């Protein structure tokens, strides 16, 4: 049950959503046991984002969360950062230095009226 939320200070077009969704679907496979089959993607464009105290340049926050019974290896998150940063930067026109990617895993996840 992975989720990837994209918060960007720029508009996210339908074409950009398709490109990012495809990249996210591929990259989530770095997390053991995860695939695009259960991936939920949320896109929030034109969000006010201040980085370093200002909002003068485009910025983005990508939040990746996964249901996991144990710790997700740091190498999985590193591989995702390496794969996703250039795609987000190019697709949304954001300097990689203004893109944050946060990762979390949880042993508790609800779906279809109950928890795993």
Short mmCIF file of C-alpha atoms in Angstrom, two decimals:
data_model
loop_
_atom_site.label_atom_id
_atom_site.label_comp_id
_atom_site.label_asym_id
_atom_site.label_seq_id
_atom_site.Cartn_x
_atom_site.Cartn_y
_atom_site.Cartn_z
CA UNK A 1 0.00 0.00 0.00
CA UNK A 2 2.40 2.70 -1.09
CA UNK A 3 1.39 6.30 -1.64
CA UNK A 4 3.27 9.12 -3.33
CA UNK A 5 2.06 12.68 -2.86
CA UNK A 6 3.44 15.48 -5.01
CA UNK A 7 3.09 19.01 -3.67
CA UNK A 8 4.43 21.57 -6.14
CA UNK A 9 4.34 25.34 -6.31
CA UNK A 10 3.74 25.11 -10.05
CA UNK A 11 0.74 23.80 -11.95
CA UNK A 12 0.80 20.07 -12.66
CA UNK A 13 -0.72 19.42 -16.08
CA UNK A 14 -2.43 16.20 -17.08
CA UNK A 15 0.61 15.28 -19.21
CA UNK A 16 2.92 15.94 -16.26
CA UNK A 17 0.74 13.76 -14.02
CA UNK A 18 0.97 10.91 -16.53
CA UNK A 19 4.77 11.21 -16.74
CA UNK A 20 5.20 11.38 -12.98
CA UNK A 21 2.71 8.55 -12.34
CA UNK A 22 4.65 6.31 -14.72
CA UNK A 23 7.96 7.22 -13.07
CA UNK A 24 6.51 6.64 -9.61
CA UNK A 25 5.09 3.29 -10.69
CA UNK A 26 8.51 2.18 -11.85
CA UNK A 27 10.45 3.61 -8.89
CA UNK A 28 8.23 2.09 -6.19
CA UNK A 29 9.61 -1.33 -7.16
CA UNK A 30 12.80 -0.34 -5.28
CA UNK A 31 10.84 -0.90 -2.06
CA UNK A 32 10.76 -4.63 -1.32
CA UNK A 33 7.36 -6.14 -2.06
CA UNK A 34 5.88 -2.98 -3.61
CA UNK A 35 4.59 -2.43 -7.13
CA UNK A 36 2.45 -0.03 -9.10
CA UNK A 37 -0.53 -2.35 -8.62
CA UNK A 38 -1.38 -0.82 -5.22
CA UNK A 39 0.30 2.59 -5.65
CA UNK A 40 -1.86 5.64 -4.98
CA UNK A 41 -0.58 8.95 -6.41
CA UNK A 42 -1.85 12.34 -5.26
CA UNK A 43 -0.98 15.56 -7.10
CA UNK A 44 -1.28 18.98 -5.51
CA UNK A 45 -0.18 21.76 -7.87
CA UNK A 46 -0.01 25.52 -7.38
CA UNK A 47 0.64 24.96 -3.67
CA UNK A 48 2.27 27.82 -1.77
CA UNK A 49 5.69 26.46 -0.82
CA UNK A 50 8.34 28.49 0.99
CA UNK A 51 11.87 27.13 0.94
CA UNK A 52 14.65 28.99 2.68
CA UNK A 53 12.12 31.58 3.74
CA UNK A 54 10.88 32.52 0.28
CA UNK A 55 8.62 31.35 -2.48
CA UNK A 56 10.42 33.16 -5.29
CA UNK A 57 11.33 29.99 -7.20
CA UNK A 58 9.41 26.79 -7.95
CA UNK A 59 9.69 24.10 -5.29
CA UNK A 60 8.29 20.64 -4.63
CA UNK A 61 7.81 18.20 -1.78
CA UNK A 62 7.37 14.54 -2.67
CA UNK A 63 6.06 12.35 0.17
CA UNK A 64 6.50 8.60 -0.18
CA UNK A 65 4.84 6.29 2.32
CA UNK A 66 4.62 2.51 2.34
CA UNK A 67 2.96 -0.17 4.42
CA UNK A 68 5.79 -2.31 5.76
CA UNK A 69 6.01 -4.80 8.62
CA UNK A 70 9.75 -4.15 8.97
CA UNK A 71 12.19 -1.37 8.19
CA UNK A 72 12.52 -0.38 4.55
CA UNK A 73 16.22 -0.45 3.63
CA UNK A 74 17.80 2.98 3.24
CA UNK A 75 19.15 1.78 -0.11
CA UNK A 76 15.56 1.54 -1.43
CA UNK A 77 14.86 5.16 -0.53
CA UNK A 78 18.23 6.25 -1.97
CA UNK A 79 17.48 4.51 -5.27
CA UNK A 80 14.10 6.22 -5.41
CA UNK A 81 15.66 9.65 -4.78
CA UNK A 82 18.19 9.09 -7.55
CA UNK A 83 15.47 7.98 -9.96
CA UNK A 84 12.74 10.48 -9.10
CA UNK A 85 14.65 13.75 -8.67
CA UNK A 86 15.58 14.21 -12.35
CA UNK A 87 12.08 13.24 -13.53
CA UNK A 88 10.36 15.69 -11.18
CA UNK A 89 12.89 18.41 -12.00
CA UNK A 90 12.51 18.02 -15.76
CA UNK A 91 8.76 17.43 -15.83
CA UNK A 92 7.86 20.33 -13.54
CA UNK A 93 10.77 22.66 -14.32
CA UNK A 94 12.04 22.72 -10.74
CA UNK A 95 15.69 22.99 -9.73
CA UNK A 96 16.69 19.71 -8.00
CA UNK A 97 18.04 21.81 -5.11
CA UNK A 98 14.44 22.92 -4.44
CA UNK A 99 12.97 19.40 -4.32
CA UNK A 100 12.57 17.58 -1.03
CA UNK A 101 11.58 13.91 -0.92
CA UNK A 102 10.44 12.48 2.40
CA UNK A 103 10.04 8.79 3.14
CA UNK A 104 8.10 6.91 5.76
CA UNK A 105 6.86 3.42 6.39
CA UNK A 106 4.13 2.25 8.71
CA UNK A 107 3.09 -1.14 10.07
CA UNK A 108 -0.53 0.11 10.18
CA UNK A 109 -2.49 0.73 7.01
CA UNK A 110 -6.23 0.77 6.41
CA UNK A 111 -7.99 -0.33 3.25
CA UNK A 112 -11.48 -1.44 2.39
CA UNK A 113 -12.81 -0.87 5.90
CA UNK A 114 -10.12 -2.69 7.89
CA UNK A 115 -6.43 -2.56 8.69
CA UNK A 116 -3.63 -4.81 7.54
#
